[in-house]
């Protein structure tokens, strides 16, 4: 469970309302694959990941990033029960996808960087701190069912 | 993980634009680190941690100067940062996990203040730069 004050919840909701979830998702996943290239290990079937521009322009990267962020977005509606909300996804990532939970922390931070990039004025230190709690909470929830 | 020739070329070029104003913005990265990762405050028990605090300003500038030095001497960081490395190992002894936290808030601060410059490729090189600096600073820990 993530402990956000009412002000923090309001700040997160307000900034998220300005976010183009589809585009931001593609951008975040793309940047993850560029900056931490070992994360490409999960996406060998995505086609051309041979350069930063190939990655950022890759339609499968964009689509998958959009899907991931849509799921994250749904989590923002259930900050009081992230573990429950992401329980099934956690099992999937462990049992079928075999994703090291460290990757959730990496992606969470990349999402924050993309928010800073597009909404620099809105991502004040206090708002960032609230988002850091959210991404940490989501990462923790996604790792919770691992065994 | 070490800096390639492409990374170094990218960093030298990008630092011409970021470097001069970075001392003004770096304190914000320190402040963001204290807010987002409260455990980092344990290394600064006597600091005034309110926004705009003179101590945070001073410390931010110190960190910015060190990063400037690292880019200036990008081909020989261990020698250029030797005193800082000693200081971190003998006196400060900041747990290595914290360098990643400051790296993150520095990258966030850069993305917010230099959006046109922070392309994915540049983000990669800057991330690697800070990892390289961190490695030098903890190189004598044990």
PDB file of C-alpha atoms in Angstrom:
ATOM      1  CA  UNK A   1       0.000   0.000   0.000  1.00  0.00           C
ATOM      2  CA  UNK A   2       1.305   3.448  -0.889  1.00  0.00           C
ATOM      3  CA  UNK A   3       0.933   6.182   1.693  1.00  0.00           C
ATOM      4  CA  UNK A   4       0.178   9.408  -0.098  1.00  0.00           C
ATOM      5  CA  UNK A   5      -1.276  12.442   1.612  1.00  0.00           C
ATOM      6  CA  UNK A   6      -4.392  13.966   0.054  1.00  0.00           C
ATOM      7  CA  UNK A   7      -2.202  16.719  -1.396  1.00  0.00           C
ATOM      8  CA  UNK A   8       0.126  14.145  -2.921  1.00  0.00           C
ATOM      9  CA  UNK A   9      -2.790  12.191  -4.403  1.00  0.00           C
ATOM     10  CA  UNK A  10      -4.195  15.406  -5.866  1.00  0.00           C
ATOM     11  CA  UNK A  11      -0.793  16.346  -7.319  1.00  0.00           C
ATOM     12  CA  UNK A  12      -0.326  12.929  -8.924  1.00  0.00           C
ATOM     13  CA  UNK A  13      -3.869  12.939 -10.368  1.00  0.00           C
ATOM     14  CA  UNK A  14      -3.489  16.493 -11.643  1.00  0.00           C
ATOM     15  CA  UNK A  15      -0.216  15.840 -13.477  1.00  0.00           C
ATOM     16  CA  UNK A  16      -1.382  12.460 -14.777  1.00  0.00           C
ATOM     17  CA  UNK A  17      -4.425  14.170 -16.283  1.00  0.00           C
ATOM     18  CA  UNK A  18      -2.052  16.039 -18.610  1.00  0.00           C
ATOM     19  CA  UNK A  19      -0.173  12.932 -19.682  1.00  0.00           C
ATOM     20  CA  UNK A  20      -0.702  11.281 -23.067  1.00  0.00           C
ATOM     21  CA  UNK A  21      -0.532   7.764 -21.684  1.00  0.00           C
ATOM     22  CA  UNK A  22      -0.090   6.058 -25.041  1.00  0.00           C
ATOM     23  CA  UNK A  23       2.811   8.250 -26.195  1.00  0.00           C
ATOM     24  CA  UNK A  24       4.464   8.442 -22.806  1.00  0.00           C
ATOM     25  CA  UNK A  25       4.333   4.661 -22.502  1.00  0.00           C
ATOM     26  CA  UNK A  26       6.066   4.163 -25.837  1.00  0.00           C
ATOM     27  CA  UNK A  27       8.659   6.786 -24.981  1.00  0.00           C
ATOM     28  CA  UNK A  28       9.356   5.324 -21.544  1.00  0.00           C
ATOM     29  CA  UNK A  29       9.739   1.758 -22.785  1.00  0.00           C
ATOM     30  CA  UNK A  30      11.910   2.979 -25.661  1.00  0.00           C
ATOM     31  CA  UNK A  31      14.189   4.930 -23.348  1.00  0.00           C
ATOM     32  CA  UNK A  32      14.437   1.920 -21.020  1.00  0.00           C
ATOM     33  CA  UNK A  33      15.641  -0.237 -23.911  1.00  0.00           C
ATOM     34  CA  UNK A  34      18.136   2.437 -25.043  1.00  0.00           C
ATOM     35  CA  UNK A  35      19.584   3.388 -21.671  1.00  0.00           C
ATOM     36  CA  UNK A  36      19.606  -0.136 -20.178  1.00  0.00           C
ATOM     37  CA  UNK A  37      20.138  -2.288 -23.267  1.00  0.00           C
ATOM     38  CA  UNK A  38      20.155  -5.544 -21.319  1.00  0.00           C
ATOM     39  CA  UNK A  39      16.408  -5.035 -20.880  1.00  0.00           C
ATOM     40  CA  UNK A  40      16.081  -5.864 -24.578  1.00  0.00           C
ATOM     41  CA  UNK A  41      16.415  -9.501 -23.546  1.00  0.00           C
ATOM     42  CA  UNK A  42      12.637  -9.669 -23.127  1.00  0.00           C
ATOM     43  CA  UNK A  43      11.887  -8.238 -26.537  1.00  0.00           C
ATOM     44  CA  UNK A  44      13.973 -10.153 -29.043  1.00  0.00           C
ATOM     45  CA  UNK A  45      10.823 -10.809 -31.045  1.00  0.00           C
ATOM     46  CA  UNK A  46      10.140  -7.077 -31.473  1.00  0.00           C
ATOM     47  CA  UNK A  47      12.209  -6.741 -34.621  1.00  0.00           C
ATOM     48  CA  UNK A  48      14.691  -3.945 -35.144  1.00  0.00           C
ATOM     49  CA  UNK A  49      16.234  -2.752 -31.869  1.00  0.00           C
ATOM     50  CA  UNK A  50      19.617  -2.085 -33.419  1.00  0.00           C
ATOM     51  CA  UNK A  51      19.916   1.638 -32.646  1.00  0.00           C
ATOM     52  CA  UNK A  52      18.261   4.267 -30.469  1.00  0.00           C
ATOM     53  CA  UNK A  53      16.280   5.617 -33.428  1.00  0.00           C
ATOM     54  CA  UNK A  54      15.217   2.094 -34.432  1.00  0.00           C
ATOM     55  CA  UNK A  55      14.075   1.431 -30.884  1.00  0.00           C
ATOM     56  CA  UNK A  56      12.215   4.718 -30.426  1.00  0.00           C
ATOM     57  CA  UNK A  57      10.485   4.299 -33.806  1.00  0.00           C
ATOM     58  CA  UNK A  58       9.699   0.595 -33.435  1.00  0.00           C
ATOM     59  CA  UNK A  59       5.909   0.134 -33.596  1.00  0.00           C
ATOM     60  CA  UNK A  60       5.969  -2.912 -31.296  1.00  0.00           C
ATOM     61  CA  UNK A  61       7.905  -0.946 -28.682  1.00  0.00           C
ATOM     62  CA  UNK A  62       5.389   1.886 -28.887  1.00  0.00           C
ATOM     63  CA  UNK A  63       2.426  -0.470 -28.664  1.00  0.00           C
ATOM     64  CA  UNK A  64       3.832  -2.441 -25.772  1.00  0.00           C
ATOM     65  CA  UNK A  65       4.860   0.703 -23.933  1.00  0.00           C
ATOM     66  CA  UNK A  66       1.339   2.039 -24.326  1.00  0.00           C
ATOM     67  CA  UNK A  67      -0.080  -1.211 -22.921  1.00  0.00           C
ATOM     68  CA  UNK A  68       2.270  -1.147 -19.938  1.00  0.00           C
ATOM     69  CA  UNK A  69       1.501   2.455 -19.092  1.00  0.00           C
ATOM     70  CA  UNK A  70      -2.244   1.907 -19.454  1.00  0.00           C
ATOM     71  CA  UNK A  71      -1.914  -0.762 -16.792  1.00  0.00           C
ATOM     72  CA  UNK A  72       0.165   1.571 -14.619  1.00  0.00           C
ATOM     73  CA  UNK A  73      -2.491   4.230 -15.159  1.00  0.00           C
ATOM     74  CA  UNK A  74      -5.166   1.851 -13.886  1.00  0.00           C
ATOM     75  CA  UNK A  75      -3.035   1.324 -10.795  1.00  0.00           C
ATOM     76  CA  UNK A  76      -3.248   5.042 -10.062  1.00  0.00           C
ATOM     77  CA  UNK A  77      -6.951   4.499  -9.426  1.00  0.00           C
ATOM     78  CA  UNK A  78      -6.198   1.909  -6.758  1.00  0.00           C
ATOM     79  CA  UNK A  79      -3.334   3.368  -4.750  1.00  0.00           C
ATOM     80  CA  UNK A  80      -4.850   1.851  -1.606  1.00  0.00           C
ATOM     81  CA  UNK A  81      -4.638  -1.647  -2.991  1.00  0.00           C
ATOM     82  CA  UNK A  82      -1.771  -1.927  -5.456  1.00  0.00           C
ATOM     83  CA  UNK A  83      -0.921  -5.473  -4.376  1.00  0.00           C
ATOM     84  CA  UNK A  84      -4.451  -6.660  -5.110  1.00  0.00           C
ATOM     85  CA  UNK A  85      -4.670  -4.701  -8.354  1.00  0.00           C
ATOM     86  CA  UNK A  86      -1.415  -6.132  -9.717  1.00  0.00           C
ATOM     87  CA  UNK A  87      -1.609  -9.632  -8.212  1.00  0.00           C
ATOM     88  CA  UNK A  88      -2.424 -11.405 -11.465  1.00  0.00           C
ATOM     89  CA  UNK A  89       0.145  -9.384 -13.409  1.00  0.00           C
ATOM     90  CA  UNK A  90       2.716 -10.191 -10.747  1.00  0.00           C
ATOM     91  CA  UNK A  91       2.114 -13.914 -11.175  1.00  0.00           C
ATOM     92  CA  UNK A  92       2.303 -13.531 -14.949  1.00  0.00           C
ATOM     93  CA  UNK A  93       5.629 -11.661 -14.807  1.00  0.00           C
ATOM     94  CA  UNK A  94       7.085 -14.310 -12.518  1.00  0.00           C
ATOM     95  CA  UNK A  95       5.703 -17.544 -13.903  1.00  0.00           C
ATOM     96  CA  UNK A  96       5.367 -16.862 -17.608  1.00  0.00           C
ATOM     97  CA  UNK A  97       7.503 -13.850 -18.459  1.00  0.00           C
ATOM     98  CA  UNK A  98      10.347 -14.470 -15.961  1.00  0.00           C
ATOM     99  CA  UNK A  99      11.099 -10.784 -15.522  1.00  0.00           C
ATOM    100  CA  UNK A 100      13.534  -9.761 -12.753  1.00  0.00           C
ATOM    101  CA  UNK A 101      11.603  -7.269 -10.561  1.00  0.00           C
ATOM    102  CA  UNK A 102      14.590  -4.917 -10.741  1.00  0.00           C
ATOM    103  CA  UNK A 103      13.257  -4.097 -14.217  1.00  0.00           C
ATOM    104  CA  UNK A 104      10.075  -2.657 -12.682  1.00  0.00           C
ATOM    105  CA  UNK A 105      12.191  -0.253 -10.624  1.00  0.00           C
ATOM    106  CA  UNK A 106      14.226   0.740 -13.692  1.00  0.00           C
ATOM    107  CA  UNK A 107      11.094   1.392 -15.769  1.00  0.00           C
ATOM    108  CA  UNK A 108       9.463   3.307 -12.918  1.00  0.00           C
ATOM    109  CA  UNK A 109      12.386   5.712 -12.810  1.00  0.00           C
ATOM    110  CA  UNK A 110      12.413   6.090 -16.584  1.00  0.00           C
ATOM    111  CA  UNK A 111       8.710   7.005 -16.423  1.00  0.00           C
ATOM    112  CA  UNK A 112       9.598   9.765 -13.936  1.00  0.00           C
ATOM    113  CA  UNK A 113      12.360  11.028 -16.235  1.00  0.00           C
ATOM    114  CA  UNK A 114       9.931  11.142 -19.182  1.00  0.00           C
ATOM    115  CA  UNK A 115       7.451  13.075 -17.017  1.00  0.00           C
ATOM    116  CA  UNK A 116      10.228  15.553 -16.192  1.00  0.00           C
ATOM    117  CA  UNK A 117      11.075  15.786 -19.866  1.00  0.00           C
ATOM    118  CA  UNK A 118       7.537  16.620 -20.988  1.00  0.00           C
ATOM    119  CA  UNK A 119       6.150  18.318 -17.900  1.00  0.00           C
ATOM    120  CA  UNK A 120       9.242  19.867 -16.339  1.00  0.00           C
ATOM    121  CA  UNK A 121       7.357  22.759 -14.764  1.00  0.00           C
ATOM    122  CA  UNK A 122       4.695  20.526 -13.255  1.00  0.00           C
ATOM    123  CA  UNK A 123       7.064  17.900 -11.889  1.00  0.00           C
ATOM    124  CA  UNK A 124       8.187  19.969  -8.910  1.00  0.00           C
ATOM    125  CA  UNK A 125      10.301  18.277  -6.226  1.00  0.00           C
ATOM    126  CA  UNK A 126       7.181  17.593  -4.132  1.00  0.00           C
ATOM    127  CA  UNK A 127       5.269  16.141  -7.061  1.00  0.00           C
ATOM    128  CA  UNK A 128       8.261  14.050  -8.036  1.00  0.00           C
ATOM    129  CA  UNK A 129       8.506  12.690  -4.497  1.00  0.00           C
ATOM    130  CA  UNK A 130       4.855  11.630  -4.692  1.00  0.00           C
ATOM    131  CA  UNK A 131       5.458   9.909  -8.026  1.00  0.00           C
ATOM    132  CA  UNK A 132       8.541   8.152  -6.668  1.00  0.00           C
ATOM    133  CA  UNK A 133       6.290   6.645  -3.988  1.00  0.00           C
ATOM    134  CA  UNK A 134       3.835   5.542  -6.669  1.00  0.00           C
ATOM    135  CA  UNK A 135       6.420   3.911  -8.959  1.00  0.00           C
ATOM    136  CA  UNK A 136       8.046   2.226  -5.974  1.00  0.00           C
ATOM    137  CA  UNK A 137       4.635   0.957  -4.860  1.00  0.00           C
ATOM    138  CA  UNK A 138       3.757  -0.375  -8.306  1.00  0.00           C
ATOM    139  CA  UNK A 139       7.171  -2.059  -8.647  1.00  0.00           C
ATOM    140  CA  UNK A 140       6.745  -3.628  -5.218  1.00  0.00           C
ATOM    141  CA  UNK A 141       3.230  -4.842  -6.062  1.00  0.00           C
ATOM    142  CA  UNK A 142       4.412  -6.368  -9.333  1.00  0.00           C
ATOM    143  CA  UNK A 143       7.123  -8.253  -7.457  1.00  0.00           C
ATOM    144  CA  UNK A 144       4.882  -9.291  -4.593  1.00  0.00           C
ATOM    145  CA  UNK A 145       3.680 -12.651  -5.942  1.00  0.00           C
ATOM    146  CA  UNK A 146       7.121 -13.837  -6.979  1.00  0.00           C
ATOM    147  CA  UNK A 147       8.222 -17.148  -5.607  1.00  0.00           C
TER     148      UNK A 147
ATOM    149  CA  UNK B   1      29.575  -0.277 -19.037  1.00  0.00           C
ATOM    150  CA  UNK B   2      32.617   1.943 -19.573  1.00  0.00           C
ATOM    151  CA  UNK B   3      32.412   5.119 -21.623  1.00  0.00           C
ATOM    152  CA  UNK B   4      32.868   4.481 -25.326  1.00  0.00           C
ATOM    153  CA  UNK B   5      34.427   7.024 -27.675  1.00  0.00           C
ATOM    154  CA  UNK B   6      30.899   7.884 -28.828  1.00  0.00           C
ATOM    155  CA  UNK B   7      29.802   8.500 -25.234  1.00  0.00           C
ATOM    156  CA  UNK B   8      32.795  10.771 -24.630  1.00  0.00           C
ATOM    157  CA  UNK B   9      32.193  12.751 -27.822  1.00  0.00           C
ATOM    158  CA  UNK B  10      28.503  13.100 -26.942  1.00  0.00           C
ATOM    159  CA  UNK B  11      29.288  14.189 -23.388  1.00  0.00           C
ATOM    160  CA  UNK B  12      31.921  16.749 -24.393  1.00  0.00           C
ATOM    161  CA  UNK B  13      29.475  18.264 -26.842  1.00  0.00           C
ATOM    162  CA  UNK B  14      26.460  18.194 -24.543  1.00  0.00           C
ATOM    163  CA  UNK B  15      28.401  19.502 -21.566  1.00  0.00           C
ATOM    164  CA  UNK B  16      29.168  22.721 -23.467  1.00  0.00           C
ATOM    165  CA  UNK B  17      25.436  23.463 -23.162  1.00  0.00           C
ATOM    166  CA  UNK B  18      24.668  21.916 -19.775  1.00  0.00           C
ATOM    167  CA  UNK B  19      27.927  22.543 -17.915  1.00  0.00           C
ATOM    168  CA  UNK B  20      27.867  26.347 -17.549  1.00  0.00           C
ATOM    169  CA  UNK B  21      24.398  26.480 -15.950  1.00  0.00           C
ATOM    170  CA  UNK B  22      24.537  23.127 -14.166  1.00  0.00           C
ATOM    171  CA  UNK B  23      25.838  24.642 -10.876  1.00  0.00           C
ATOM    172  CA  UNK B  24      22.553  26.621 -10.699  1.00  0.00           C
ATOM    173  CA  UNK B  25      20.363  23.526 -11.204  1.00  0.00           C
ATOM    174  CA  UNK B  26      22.338  20.887  -9.336  1.00  0.00           C
ATOM    175  CA  UNK B  27      21.119  22.082  -5.905  1.00  0.00           C
ATOM    176  CA  UNK B  28      17.587  21.273  -7.106  1.00  0.00           C
ATOM    177  CA  UNK B  29      18.743  17.702  -7.794  1.00  0.00           C
ATOM    178  CA  UNK B  30      20.049  17.455  -4.222  1.00  0.00           C
ATOM    179  CA  UNK B  31      16.785  18.818  -2.828  1.00  0.00           C
ATOM    180  CA  UNK B  32      14.769  16.388  -4.988  1.00  0.00           C
ATOM    181  CA  UNK B  33      16.924  13.543  -3.667  1.00  0.00           C
ATOM    182  CA  UNK B  34      16.180  14.498  -0.047  1.00  0.00           C
ATOM    183  CA  UNK B  35      12.448  14.667  -0.761  1.00  0.00           C
ATOM    184  CA  UNK B  36      12.140  11.546  -2.915  1.00  0.00           C
ATOM    185  CA  UNK B  37      14.592   9.386  -0.983  1.00  0.00           C
ATOM    186  CA  UNK B  38      14.440  10.507   2.649  1.00  0.00           C
ATOM    187  CA  UNK B  39      17.085   7.992   3.783  1.00  0.00           C
ATOM    188  CA  UNK B  40      19.661  10.118   1.936  1.00  0.00           C
ATOM    189  CA  UNK B  41      19.184  12.831   4.558  1.00  0.00           C
ATOM    190  CA  UNK B  42      20.931  10.616   7.100  1.00  0.00           C
ATOM    191  CA  UNK B  43      24.238  11.744   5.604  1.00  0.00           C
ATOM    192  CA  UNK B  44      23.397  15.389   6.283  1.00  0.00           C
ATOM    193  CA  UNK B  45      22.003  15.447   9.816  1.00  0.00           C
ATOM    194  CA  UNK B  46      22.915  19.100  10.376  1.00  0.00           C
ATOM    195  CA  UNK B  47      21.580  20.434   7.120  1.00  0.00           C
ATOM    196  CA  UNK B  48      18.770  22.897   6.760  1.00  0.00           C
ATOM    197  CA  UNK B  49      16.769  20.967   4.206  1.00  0.00           C
ATOM    198  CA  UNK B  50      14.171  23.581   3.373  1.00  0.00           C
ATOM    199  CA  UNK B  51      13.911  24.665  -0.289  1.00  0.00           C
ATOM    200  CA  UNK B  52      16.564  27.235  -1.172  1.00  0.00           C
ATOM    201  CA  UNK B  53      18.642  26.342   1.869  1.00  0.00           C
ATOM    202  CA  UNK B  54      22.141  27.874   1.583  1.00  0.00           C
ATOM    203  CA  UNK B  55      23.671  24.539   2.605  1.00  0.00           C
ATOM    204  CA  UNK B  56      21.864  22.726  -0.199  1.00  0.00           C
ATOM    205  CA  UNK B  57      22.895  25.463  -2.628  1.00  0.00           C
ATOM    206  CA  UNK B  58      26.538  25.137  -1.573  1.00  0.00           C
ATOM    207  CA  UNK B  59      26.505  21.358  -1.698  1.00  0.00           C
ATOM    208  CA  UNK B  60      24.791  21.308  -5.076  1.00  0.00           C
ATOM    209  CA  UNK B  61      27.495  23.567  -6.491  1.00  0.00           C
ATOM    210  CA  UNK B  62      30.208  21.334  -5.040  1.00  0.00           C
ATOM    211  CA  UNK B  63      28.692  18.282  -6.742  1.00  0.00           C
ATOM    212  CA  UNK B  64      28.285  20.232 -10.003  1.00  0.00           C
ATOM    213  CA  UNK B  65      31.964  21.259  -9.901  1.00  0.00           C
ATOM    214  CA  UNK B  66      32.982  17.629  -9.426  1.00  0.00           C
ATOM    215  CA  UNK B  67      30.892  16.565 -12.413  1.00  0.00           C
ATOM    216  CA  UNK B  68      32.459  19.378 -14.458  1.00  0.00           C
ATOM    217  CA  UNK B  69      35.888  18.113 -13.498  1.00  0.00           C
ATOM    218  CA  UNK B  70      34.913  14.569 -14.457  1.00  0.00           C
ATOM    219  CA  UNK B  71      33.865  15.661 -17.965  1.00  0.00           C
ATOM    220  CA  UNK B  72      36.961  17.832 -18.367  1.00  0.00           C
ATOM    221  CA  UNK B  73      39.144  14.870 -17.510  1.00  0.00           C
ATOM    222  CA  UNK B  74      36.914  12.240 -19.024  1.00  0.00           C
ATOM    223  CA  UNK B  75      39.888  10.218 -20.233  1.00  0.00           C
ATOM    224  CA  UNK B  76      41.423  10.019 -16.800  1.00  0.00           C
ATOM    225  CA  UNK B  77      38.760  10.321 -14.135  1.00  0.00           C
ATOM    226  CA  UNK B  78      40.478   8.200 -11.471  1.00  0.00           C
ATOM    227  CA  UNK B  79      43.433  10.596 -11.355  1.00  0.00           C
ATOM    228  CA  UNK B  80      41.367  13.775 -11.573  1.00  0.00           C
ATOM    229  CA  UNK B  81      38.917  12.629  -8.882  1.00  0.00           C
ATOM    230  CA  UNK B  82      41.491  10.910  -6.677  1.00  0.00           C
ATOM    231  CA  UNK B  83      41.091  13.298  -3.723  1.00  0.00           C
ATOM    232  CA  UNK B  84      37.306  12.966  -3.878  1.00  0.00           C
ATOM    233  CA  UNK B  85      37.647   9.210  -4.015  1.00  0.00           C
ATOM    234  CA  UNK B  86      39.808   9.247  -0.878  1.00  0.00           C
ATOM    235  CA  UNK B  87      37.361  11.563   0.854  1.00  0.00           C
ATOM    236  CA  UNK B  88      34.417   9.265   0.116  1.00  0.00           C
ATOM    237  CA  UNK B  89      36.239   6.159   1.253  1.00  0.00           C
ATOM    238  CA  UNK B  90      37.873   7.503   4.403  1.00  0.00           C
ATOM    239  CA  UNK B  91      35.622  10.235   5.646  1.00  0.00           C
ATOM    240  CA  UNK B  92      32.168  10.282   4.038  1.00  0.00           C
ATOM    241  CA  UNK B  93      31.599   6.546   3.470  1.00  0.00           C
ATOM    242  CA  UNK B  94      28.303   7.054   1.696  1.00  0.00           C
ATOM    243  CA  UNK B  95      26.743   3.666   0.995  1.00  0.00           C
ATOM    244  CA  UNK B  96      27.115   2.911  -2.720  1.00  0.00           C
ATOM    245  CA  UNK B  97      23.358   2.512  -3.195  1.00  0.00           C
ATOM    246  CA  UNK B  98      22.926   6.268  -2.756  1.00  0.00           C
ATOM    247  CA  UNK B  99      24.916   7.231  -5.838  1.00  0.00           C
ATOM    248  CA  UNK B 100      22.154   5.769  -8.001  1.00  0.00           C
ATOM    249  CA  UNK B 101      19.577   7.848  -6.141  1.00  0.00           C
ATOM    250  CA  UNK B 102      21.446  11.098  -6.771  1.00  0.00           C
ATOM    251  CA  UNK B 103      22.107  10.033 -10.361  1.00  0.00           C
ATOM    252  CA  UNK B 104      18.358   9.642 -10.864  1.00  0.00           C
ATOM    253  CA  UNK B 105      17.428  13.046  -9.462  1.00  0.00           C
ATOM    254  CA  UNK B 106      20.238  14.677 -11.436  1.00  0.00           C
ATOM    255  CA  UNK B 107      18.861  13.123 -14.630  1.00  0.00           C
ATOM    256  CA  UNK B 108      15.320  14.222 -13.712  1.00  0.00           C
ATOM    257  CA  UNK B 109      16.587  17.777 -13.088  1.00  0.00           C
ATOM    258  CA  UNK B 110      18.466  17.769 -16.392  1.00  0.00           C
ATOM    259  CA  UNK B 111      15.401  16.447 -18.274  1.00  0.00           C
ATOM    260  CA  UNK B 112      13.264  19.197 -16.761  1.00  0.00           C
ATOM    261  CA  UNK B 113      15.738  22.004 -17.525  1.00  0.00           C
ATOM    262  CA  UNK B 114      17.261  20.872 -20.830  1.00  0.00           C
ATOM    263  CA  UNK B 115      14.468  18.953 -22.577  1.00  0.00           C
ATOM    264  CA  UNK B 116      15.794  19.495 -26.127  1.00  0.00           C
ATOM    265  CA  UNK B 117      19.192  18.137 -25.123  1.00  0.00           C
ATOM    266  CA  UNK B 118      17.992  15.045 -23.213  1.00  0.00           C
ATOM    267  CA  UNK B 119      17.345  12.722 -26.142  1.00  0.00           C
ATOM    268  CA  UNK B 120      17.438   8.960 -25.398  1.00  0.00           C
ATOM    269  CA  UNK B 121      21.027   8.760 -26.670  1.00  0.00           C
ATOM    270  CA  UNK B 122      22.159  11.640 -24.489  1.00  0.00           C
ATOM    271  CA  UNK B 123      20.337  10.153 -21.504  1.00  0.00           C
ATOM    272  CA  UNK B 124      22.297   6.938 -22.058  1.00  0.00           C
ATOM    273  CA  UNK B 125      25.643   8.751 -22.094  1.00  0.00           C
ATOM    274  CA  UNK B 126      24.808  10.902 -19.063  1.00  0.00           C
ATOM    275  CA  UNK B 127      23.668   7.824 -17.127  1.00  0.00           C
ATOM    276  CA  UNK B 128      26.956   6.099 -18.000  1.00  0.00           C
ATOM    277  CA  UNK B 129      28.935   9.212 -17.035  1.00  0.00           C
ATOM    278  CA  UNK B 130      27.419   9.285 -13.589  1.00  0.00           C
ATOM    279  CA  UNK B 131      27.892   5.555 -13.131  1.00  0.00           C
ATOM    280  CA  UNK B 132      31.567   6.010 -14.090  1.00  0.00           C
ATOM    281  CA  UNK B 133      31.988   8.847 -11.580  1.00  0.00           C
ATOM    282  CA  UNK B 134      30.254   6.765  -8.879  1.00  0.00           C
ATOM    283  CA  UNK B 135      32.614   3.846  -9.556  1.00  0.00           C
ATOM    284  CA  UNK B 136      35.620   6.151  -9.076  1.00  0.00           C
ATOM    285  CA  UNK B 137      34.204   7.538  -5.834  1.00  0.00           C
ATOM    286  CA  UNK B 138      33.658   4.101  -4.310  1.00  0.00           C
ATOM    287  CA  UNK B 139      36.778   2.517  -5.817  1.00  0.00           C
ATOM    288  CA  UNK B 140      38.748   2.569  -2.562  1.00  0.00           C
ATOM    289  CA  UNK B 141      35.909   1.559  -0.235  1.00  0.00           C
ATOM    290  CA  UNK B 142      37.500  -1.816   0.400  1.00  0.00           C
TER     291      UNK B 142
END
